[in-house]
Coordinates of C-alpha atoms in Angstrom, one line a residue:
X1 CA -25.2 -8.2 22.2
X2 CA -25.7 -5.7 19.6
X3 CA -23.7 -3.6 17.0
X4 CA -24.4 -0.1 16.8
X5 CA -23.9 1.6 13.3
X6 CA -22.7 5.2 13.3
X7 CA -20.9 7.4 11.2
X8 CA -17.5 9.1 10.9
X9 CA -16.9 12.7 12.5
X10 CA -21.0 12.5 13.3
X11 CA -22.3 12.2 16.7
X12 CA -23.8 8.3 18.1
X13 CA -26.0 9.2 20.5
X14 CA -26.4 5.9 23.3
X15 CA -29.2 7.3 24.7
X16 CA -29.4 7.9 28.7
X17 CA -26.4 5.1 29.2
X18 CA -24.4 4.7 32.1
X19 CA -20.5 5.9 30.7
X20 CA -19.1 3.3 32.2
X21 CA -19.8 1.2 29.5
X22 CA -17.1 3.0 27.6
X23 CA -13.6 1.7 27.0
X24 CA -11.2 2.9 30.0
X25 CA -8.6 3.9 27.1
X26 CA -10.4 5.6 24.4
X27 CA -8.6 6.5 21.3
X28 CA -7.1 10.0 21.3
X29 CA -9.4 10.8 18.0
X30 CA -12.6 9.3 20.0
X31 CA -14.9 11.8 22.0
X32 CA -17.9 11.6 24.6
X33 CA -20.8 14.2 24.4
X34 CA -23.3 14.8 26.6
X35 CA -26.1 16.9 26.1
X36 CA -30.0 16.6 27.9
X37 CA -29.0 13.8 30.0
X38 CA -27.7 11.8 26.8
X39 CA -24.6 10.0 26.0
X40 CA -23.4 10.6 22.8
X41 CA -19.6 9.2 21.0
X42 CA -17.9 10.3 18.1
X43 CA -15.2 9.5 15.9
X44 CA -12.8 11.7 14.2
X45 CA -11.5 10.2 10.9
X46 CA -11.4 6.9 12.7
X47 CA -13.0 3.8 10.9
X48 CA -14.2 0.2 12.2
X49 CA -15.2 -1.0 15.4
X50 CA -15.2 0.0 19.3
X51 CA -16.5 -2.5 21.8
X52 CA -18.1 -1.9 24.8
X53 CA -17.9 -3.4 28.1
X54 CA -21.3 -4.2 28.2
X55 CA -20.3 -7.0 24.8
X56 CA -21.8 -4.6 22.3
X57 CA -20.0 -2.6 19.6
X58 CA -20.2 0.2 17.4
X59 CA -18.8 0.8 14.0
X60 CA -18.0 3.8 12.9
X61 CA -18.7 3.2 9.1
X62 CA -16.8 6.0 6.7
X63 CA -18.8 8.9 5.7
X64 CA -17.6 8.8 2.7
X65 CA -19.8 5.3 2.1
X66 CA -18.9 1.9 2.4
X67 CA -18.6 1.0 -1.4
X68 CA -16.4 4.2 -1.9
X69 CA -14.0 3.1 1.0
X70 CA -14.0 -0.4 -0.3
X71 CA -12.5 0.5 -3.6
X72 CA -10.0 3.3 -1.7
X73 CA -9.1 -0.2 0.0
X74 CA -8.9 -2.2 -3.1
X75 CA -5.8 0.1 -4.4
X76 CA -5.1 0.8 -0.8
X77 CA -4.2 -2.4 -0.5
X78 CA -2.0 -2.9 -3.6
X79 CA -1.5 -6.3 -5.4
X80 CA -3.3 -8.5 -4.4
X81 CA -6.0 -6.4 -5.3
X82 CA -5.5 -7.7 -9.1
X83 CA -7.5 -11.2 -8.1
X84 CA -10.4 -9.0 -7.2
X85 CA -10.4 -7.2 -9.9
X86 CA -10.6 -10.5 -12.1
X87 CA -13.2 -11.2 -9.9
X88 CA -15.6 -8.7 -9.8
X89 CA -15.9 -4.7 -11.2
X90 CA -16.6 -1.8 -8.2
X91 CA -18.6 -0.6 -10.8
X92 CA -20.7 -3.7 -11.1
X93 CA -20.8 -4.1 -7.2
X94 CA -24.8 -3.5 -7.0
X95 CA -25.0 -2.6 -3.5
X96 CA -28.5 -2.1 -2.0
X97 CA -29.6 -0.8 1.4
X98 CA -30.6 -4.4 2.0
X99 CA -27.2 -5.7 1.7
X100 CA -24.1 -3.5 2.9
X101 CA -20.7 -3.3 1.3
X102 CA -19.6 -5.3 3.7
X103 CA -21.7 -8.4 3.6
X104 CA -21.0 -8.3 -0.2
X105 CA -17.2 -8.6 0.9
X106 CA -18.0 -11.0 3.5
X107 CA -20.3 -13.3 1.2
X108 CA -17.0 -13.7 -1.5
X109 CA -14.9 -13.7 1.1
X110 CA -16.5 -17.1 2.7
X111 CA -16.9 -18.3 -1.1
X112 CA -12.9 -17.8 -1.2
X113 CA -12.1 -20.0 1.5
X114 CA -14.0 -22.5 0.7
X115 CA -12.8 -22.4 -2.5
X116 CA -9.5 -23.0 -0.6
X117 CA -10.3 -25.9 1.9
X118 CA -12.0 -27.7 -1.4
X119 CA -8.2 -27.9 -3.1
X120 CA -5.3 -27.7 -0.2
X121 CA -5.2 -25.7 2.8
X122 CA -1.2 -24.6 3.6
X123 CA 0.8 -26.5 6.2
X124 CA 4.5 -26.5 7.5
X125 CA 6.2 -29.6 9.1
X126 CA 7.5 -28.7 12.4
X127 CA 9.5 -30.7 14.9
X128 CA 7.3 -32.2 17.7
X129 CA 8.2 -34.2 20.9
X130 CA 6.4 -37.1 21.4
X131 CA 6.4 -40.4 23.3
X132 CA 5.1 -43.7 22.4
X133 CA 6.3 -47.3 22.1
X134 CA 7.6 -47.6 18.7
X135 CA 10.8 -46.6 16.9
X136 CA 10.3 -43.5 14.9
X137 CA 11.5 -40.3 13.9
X138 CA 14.3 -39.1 16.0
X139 CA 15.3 -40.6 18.8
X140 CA 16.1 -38.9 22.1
X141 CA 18.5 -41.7 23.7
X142 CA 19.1 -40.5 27.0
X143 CA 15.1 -39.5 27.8
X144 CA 14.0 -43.0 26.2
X145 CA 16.8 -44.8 28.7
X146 CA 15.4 -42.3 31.5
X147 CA 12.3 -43.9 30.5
X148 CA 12.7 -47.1 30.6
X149 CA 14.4 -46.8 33.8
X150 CA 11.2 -45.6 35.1
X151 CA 8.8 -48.2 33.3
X152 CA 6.7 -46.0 31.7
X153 CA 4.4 -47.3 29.3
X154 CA 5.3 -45.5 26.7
X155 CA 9.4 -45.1 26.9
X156 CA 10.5 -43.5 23.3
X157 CA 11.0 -39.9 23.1
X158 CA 11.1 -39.1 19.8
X159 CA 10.9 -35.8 17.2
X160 CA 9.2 -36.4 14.4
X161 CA 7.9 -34.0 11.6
X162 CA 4.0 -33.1 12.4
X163 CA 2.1 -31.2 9.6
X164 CA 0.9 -27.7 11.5
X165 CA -1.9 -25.3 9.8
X166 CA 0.0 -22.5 11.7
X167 CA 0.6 -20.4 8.6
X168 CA 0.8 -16.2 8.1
X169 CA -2.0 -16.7 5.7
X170 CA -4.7 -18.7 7.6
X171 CA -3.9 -16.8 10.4
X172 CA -5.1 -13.9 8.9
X173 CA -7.8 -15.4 7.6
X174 CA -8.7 -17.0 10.5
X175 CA -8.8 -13.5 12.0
X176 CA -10.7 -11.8 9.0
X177 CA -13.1 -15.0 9.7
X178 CA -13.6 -13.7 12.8
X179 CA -14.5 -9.9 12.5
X180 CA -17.2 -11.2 9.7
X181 CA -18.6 -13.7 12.0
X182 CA -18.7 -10.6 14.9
X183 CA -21.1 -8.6 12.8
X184 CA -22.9 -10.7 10.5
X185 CA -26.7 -11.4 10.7
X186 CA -28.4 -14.5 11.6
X187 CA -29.7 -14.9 8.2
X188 CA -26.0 -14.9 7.1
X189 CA -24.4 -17.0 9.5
X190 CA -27.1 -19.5 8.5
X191 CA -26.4 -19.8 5.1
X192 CA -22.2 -19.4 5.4
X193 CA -22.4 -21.4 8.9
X194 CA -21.2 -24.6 6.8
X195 CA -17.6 -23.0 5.6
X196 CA -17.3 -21.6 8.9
X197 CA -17.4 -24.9 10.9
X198 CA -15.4 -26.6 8.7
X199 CA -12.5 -23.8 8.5
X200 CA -12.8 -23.6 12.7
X201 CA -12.8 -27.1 13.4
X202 CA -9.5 -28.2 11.4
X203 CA -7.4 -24.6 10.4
X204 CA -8.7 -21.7 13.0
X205 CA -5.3 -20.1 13.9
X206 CA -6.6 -17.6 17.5
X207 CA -3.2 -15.8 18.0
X208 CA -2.6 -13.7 14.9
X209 CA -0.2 -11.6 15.7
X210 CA 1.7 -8.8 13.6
X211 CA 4.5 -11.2 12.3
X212 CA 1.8 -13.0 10.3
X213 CA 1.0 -9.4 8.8
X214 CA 4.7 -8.7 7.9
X215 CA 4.9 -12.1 6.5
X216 CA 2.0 -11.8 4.0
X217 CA 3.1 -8.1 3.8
X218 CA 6.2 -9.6 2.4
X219 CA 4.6 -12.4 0.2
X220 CA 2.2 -10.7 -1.6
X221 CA 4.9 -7.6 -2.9
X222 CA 7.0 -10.8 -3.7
X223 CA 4.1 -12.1 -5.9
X224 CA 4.0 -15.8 -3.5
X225 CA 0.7 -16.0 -4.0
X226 CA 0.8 -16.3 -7.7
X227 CA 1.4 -19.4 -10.2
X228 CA 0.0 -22.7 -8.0
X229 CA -0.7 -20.8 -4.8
X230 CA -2.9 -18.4 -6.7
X231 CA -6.0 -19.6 -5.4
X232 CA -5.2 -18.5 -1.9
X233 CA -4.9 -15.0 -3.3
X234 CA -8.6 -14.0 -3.6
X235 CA -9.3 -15.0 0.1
X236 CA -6.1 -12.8 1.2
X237 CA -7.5 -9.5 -0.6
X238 CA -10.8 -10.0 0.4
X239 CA -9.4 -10.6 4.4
X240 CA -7.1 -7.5 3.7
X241 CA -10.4 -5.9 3.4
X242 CA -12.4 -7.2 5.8
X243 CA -9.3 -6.6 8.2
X244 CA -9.2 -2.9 7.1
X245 CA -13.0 -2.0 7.1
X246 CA -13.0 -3.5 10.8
X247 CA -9.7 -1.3 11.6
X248 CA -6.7 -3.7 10.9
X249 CA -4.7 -3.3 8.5
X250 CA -1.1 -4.2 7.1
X251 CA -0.1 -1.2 6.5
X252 CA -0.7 -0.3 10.1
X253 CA 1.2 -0.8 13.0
X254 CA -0.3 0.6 16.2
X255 CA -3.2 -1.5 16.5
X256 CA -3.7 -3.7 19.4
X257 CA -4.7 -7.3 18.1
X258 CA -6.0 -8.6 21.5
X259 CA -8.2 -5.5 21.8
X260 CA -11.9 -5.7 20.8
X261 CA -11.5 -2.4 19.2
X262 CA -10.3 -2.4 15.7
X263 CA -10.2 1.3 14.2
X264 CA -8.0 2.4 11.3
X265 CA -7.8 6.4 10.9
X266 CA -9.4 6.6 7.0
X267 CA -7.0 9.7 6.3
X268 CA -4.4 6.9 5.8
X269 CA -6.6 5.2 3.8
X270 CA -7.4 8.0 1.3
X271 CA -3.3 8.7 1.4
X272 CA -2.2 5.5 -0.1
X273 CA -5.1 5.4 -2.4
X274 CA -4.1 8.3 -4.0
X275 CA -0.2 7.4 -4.0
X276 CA -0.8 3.8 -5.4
X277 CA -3.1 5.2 -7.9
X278 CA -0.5 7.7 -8.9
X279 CA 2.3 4.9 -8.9
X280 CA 0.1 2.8 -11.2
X281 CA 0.0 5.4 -13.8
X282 CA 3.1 6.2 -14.2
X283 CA 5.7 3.4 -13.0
X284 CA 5.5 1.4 -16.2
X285 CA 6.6 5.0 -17.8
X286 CA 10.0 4.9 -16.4
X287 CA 8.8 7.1 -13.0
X288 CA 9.3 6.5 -9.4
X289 CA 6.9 7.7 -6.9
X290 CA 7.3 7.3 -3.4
X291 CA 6.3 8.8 0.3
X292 CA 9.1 11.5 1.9
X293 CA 11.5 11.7 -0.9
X294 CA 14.7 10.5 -0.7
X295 CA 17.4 11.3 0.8
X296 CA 15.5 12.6 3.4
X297 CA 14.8 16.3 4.3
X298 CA 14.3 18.0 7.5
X299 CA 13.0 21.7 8.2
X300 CA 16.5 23.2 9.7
X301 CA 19.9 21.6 9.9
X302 CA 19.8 19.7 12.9
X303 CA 17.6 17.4 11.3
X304 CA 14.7 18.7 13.1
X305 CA 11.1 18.8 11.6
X306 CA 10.8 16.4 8.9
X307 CA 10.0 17.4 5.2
X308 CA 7.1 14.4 4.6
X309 CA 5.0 15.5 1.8
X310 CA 2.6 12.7 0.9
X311 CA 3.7 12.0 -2.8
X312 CA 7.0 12.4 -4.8
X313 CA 7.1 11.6 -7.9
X314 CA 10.9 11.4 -10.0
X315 CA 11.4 11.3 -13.8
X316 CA 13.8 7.9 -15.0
X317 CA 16.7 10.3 -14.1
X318 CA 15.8 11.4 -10.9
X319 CA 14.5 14.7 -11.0
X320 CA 11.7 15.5 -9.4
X321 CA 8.8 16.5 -11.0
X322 CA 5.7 16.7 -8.4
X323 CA 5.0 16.6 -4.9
X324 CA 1.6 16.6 -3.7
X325 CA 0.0 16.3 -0.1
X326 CA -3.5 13.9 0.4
X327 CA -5.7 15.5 3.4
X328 CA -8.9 14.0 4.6
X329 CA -10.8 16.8 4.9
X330 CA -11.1 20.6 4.1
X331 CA -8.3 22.3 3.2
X332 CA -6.5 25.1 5.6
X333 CA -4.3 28.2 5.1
X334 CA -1.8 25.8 7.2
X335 CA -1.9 23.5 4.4
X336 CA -0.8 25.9 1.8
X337 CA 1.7 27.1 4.4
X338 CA 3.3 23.0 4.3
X339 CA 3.1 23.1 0.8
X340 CA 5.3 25.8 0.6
X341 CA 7.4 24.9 2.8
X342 CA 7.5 21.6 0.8
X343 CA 8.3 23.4 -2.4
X344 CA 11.1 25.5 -1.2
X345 CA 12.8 22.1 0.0
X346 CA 12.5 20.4 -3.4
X347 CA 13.1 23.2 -5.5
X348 CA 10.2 23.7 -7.4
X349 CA 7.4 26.2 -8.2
X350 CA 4.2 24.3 -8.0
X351 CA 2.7 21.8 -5.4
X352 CA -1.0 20.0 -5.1
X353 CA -3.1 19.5 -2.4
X354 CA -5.2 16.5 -3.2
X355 CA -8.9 16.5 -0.9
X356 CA -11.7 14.3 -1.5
X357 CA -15.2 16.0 -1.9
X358 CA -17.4 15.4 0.9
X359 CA -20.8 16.4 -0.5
X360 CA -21.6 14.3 -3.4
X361 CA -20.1 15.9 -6.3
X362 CA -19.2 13.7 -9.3
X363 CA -16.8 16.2 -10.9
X364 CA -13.1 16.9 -10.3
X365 CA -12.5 20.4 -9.0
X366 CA -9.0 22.3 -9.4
X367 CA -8.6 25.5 -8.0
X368 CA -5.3 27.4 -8.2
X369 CA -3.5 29.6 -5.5
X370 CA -0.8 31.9 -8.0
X371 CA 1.4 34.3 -5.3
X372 CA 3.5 37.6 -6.8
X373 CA 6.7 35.6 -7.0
X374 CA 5.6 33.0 -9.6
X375 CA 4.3 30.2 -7.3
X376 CA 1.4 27.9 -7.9
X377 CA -0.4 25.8 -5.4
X378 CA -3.6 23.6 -6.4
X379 CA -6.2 22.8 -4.6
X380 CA -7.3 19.3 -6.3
X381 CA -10.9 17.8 -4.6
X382 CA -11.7 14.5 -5.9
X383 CA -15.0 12.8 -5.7
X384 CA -14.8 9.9 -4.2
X385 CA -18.3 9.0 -5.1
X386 CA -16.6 8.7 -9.1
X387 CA -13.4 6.7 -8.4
X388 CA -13.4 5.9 -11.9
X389 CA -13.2 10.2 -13.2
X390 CA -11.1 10.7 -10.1
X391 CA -8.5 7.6 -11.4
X392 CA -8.2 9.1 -15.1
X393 CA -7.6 12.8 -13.4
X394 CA -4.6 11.4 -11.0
X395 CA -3.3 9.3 -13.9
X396 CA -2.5 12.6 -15.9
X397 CA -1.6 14.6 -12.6
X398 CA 2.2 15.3 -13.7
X399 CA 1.7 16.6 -16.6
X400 CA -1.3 18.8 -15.4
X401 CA 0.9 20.1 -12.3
X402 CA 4.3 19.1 -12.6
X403 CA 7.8 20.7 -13.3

């Protein structure tokens, strides 16, 4: 069946197809339009992939580009991200028409796991019954007697310690495995097919479930994956990746895993970008920067409405010095009615509104909103098609805009 491209917030037309072909339960940010006896879909801020009942799929690729969302996804994502980095530069990504962002991904992410099979795949020992005709492992008494009794053939029931591939981590690679292998080309599948068999026919984990993704979650914050286990890490970015390109991601927890629709809204996306750029720039310099603020507010005193701006950031004694607000997409007069909202909560005369730029522009723009009373809100639009100028502007955002 076949994989239909289209892109975010712009209209995939199916041409004259029956809508039945549709998902029953579409995403609430997922729209038919019809028009001259056409099906058309689109996706609002919602990135990855829908399938159809008819076995094909679209994906919704971002509009702001495939390499740009990538590296969003490489800071996104935290970490782990450090082993790509060592890897390979965004900047140094050559990406062509002829091969997408996400076959680059896909190509190191195959190379990863190899790399992986080639030195030690991870196993647990778990408890297993069995029954043979030999003493060993731990004896069940009363079923072997049972047993016996009966004259089976094989009367000891024993436990004994099997070695089981059912880990967190190749079951989220088993999983990343399989969204590549969805949406690859033949001429790719013929030349990874190799590392594919191999992984499938000795450590394919099919139930990945959310658990696994808390697990890993956990391990890579705790820095598991470093010291001899560091070779696993390059294949967990690169899966983190693959996962969140196709819609899955750890940092998301209202996804479905037994659906064949993977979509991740790319507003959160650009959110934690832009915090866990911030947080890199300024942790090592004694700040904290987190989501909400803590304790937490609320608009009125029966804890109703809750004060959420995007990014707090507090000096080593605790005082805050910025909060800003990420938004996917063009900034309102609501907006700047939240932010001052926001400010009167925290105290403070200033506030940010961070957007990316849509069009193509290369430059950081800041426009500022001054009202009689003394406040200042700033509109900052980044271009995402510059990560690098957009990084070097967030990394001095405090003391352009703070208290």
């Amino acid at each position: 069946m076949s994989l239909i491209r289209a892109i975010e917030d712009q209209v995939c037309w199916l041409g004259q197809a029956d809508p039945s072909i549709l998902p029953d339960n579409l995403p609430p940010k997922v729209s038919i339009v019809t028009g001259d006896g056409q099906l058309g879909i689109i996706s609002h801020g919602l990135v990855g992939l829908l399938g159809l009942k008819n076995g094909s799929s679209i994906q919704f690729v971002p509009k702001v580009g495939e390499a740009n969302f990538i590296g969003m996804l490489y800071v996104a994502e935290g970490q782990a991200m450090g082993a790509l980095r060592d890897e390979t530069s965004l900047s140094g990504l050559g990406l062509t028409s002829a091969r997408s962002a996400f076959s680059f991904i896909s190509a190191h992410f195959f190379e990863s796991v190899d790399r992986i099979v080639s030195q030690s795949v991870h196993f647990k020992k778990v408890l297993t019954k069995t029954r043979s005709s030999n003493l060993s492992g731990r004896v069940n008494i009363v079923a072997t007697l049972q047993n016996l009794c009966a004259k089976r053939s094989e009367p000891v029931e024993t436990k004994i310690r099997k070695r089981s591939f059912r880990t967190p981590e190749n079951a989220i690679i088993s999983l990343a495995m399989q969204k590549v292998w969805e949406t690859s080309t033949e001429e790719f599948k013929k030349e990874f097919f190799p590392i594919f068999e191999k992984w499938n026919r000795r450590y394919l984990i099919p139930d990945c479930t959310w658990a696994d993704f808390a697990a890993v979650e956990n391990r890579v914050a705790s820095g598991f994956y470093g010291g001899t286990r560091s070779y696993y890490s390059p294949a967990i970015s690169y899966s983190r990746i693959i996962l969140g390109l196709s819609g899955v991601s750890l940092f998301s927890d209202e996804i479905d895993l037994g659906s064949k629709s993977f979509l991740l809204e790319a507003s959160s996306v650009f959110e934690k970008y832009i915090r866990e750029v911030i947080k890199q720039a300024y942790v090592g310099k004694g700040y904290r920067v987190e989501k909400g603020g803590s304790p937490r507010k609320y608009l009125y005193t029966n804890a109703s409405y809750k004060i959420d701006p995007d990014i707090v950031v507090y000096s080593a004694s605790g005082e805050v010095k910025l909060i800003a607000d990420a938004k996917y997409k063009e900034i309102s007069i609501s907006d700047h009615y939240q932010m001052h909202s926001y400010m009167a909560h925290f105290g403070l005369p200033s506030g940010v509104l961070v957007a990316p730029q849509f069009s193509g522009e290369t430059k950081v723009s800041a426009k500022e909103f001054c009202t009689p009373f003394g406040q200042q809100v700033v509109e900052l639009k980044l271009p995402l098609s510059n990560l690098t100028e957009l990084e070097v502007e967030l990394a001095k955002i405090v003391e352009s805009y703070g208290r």
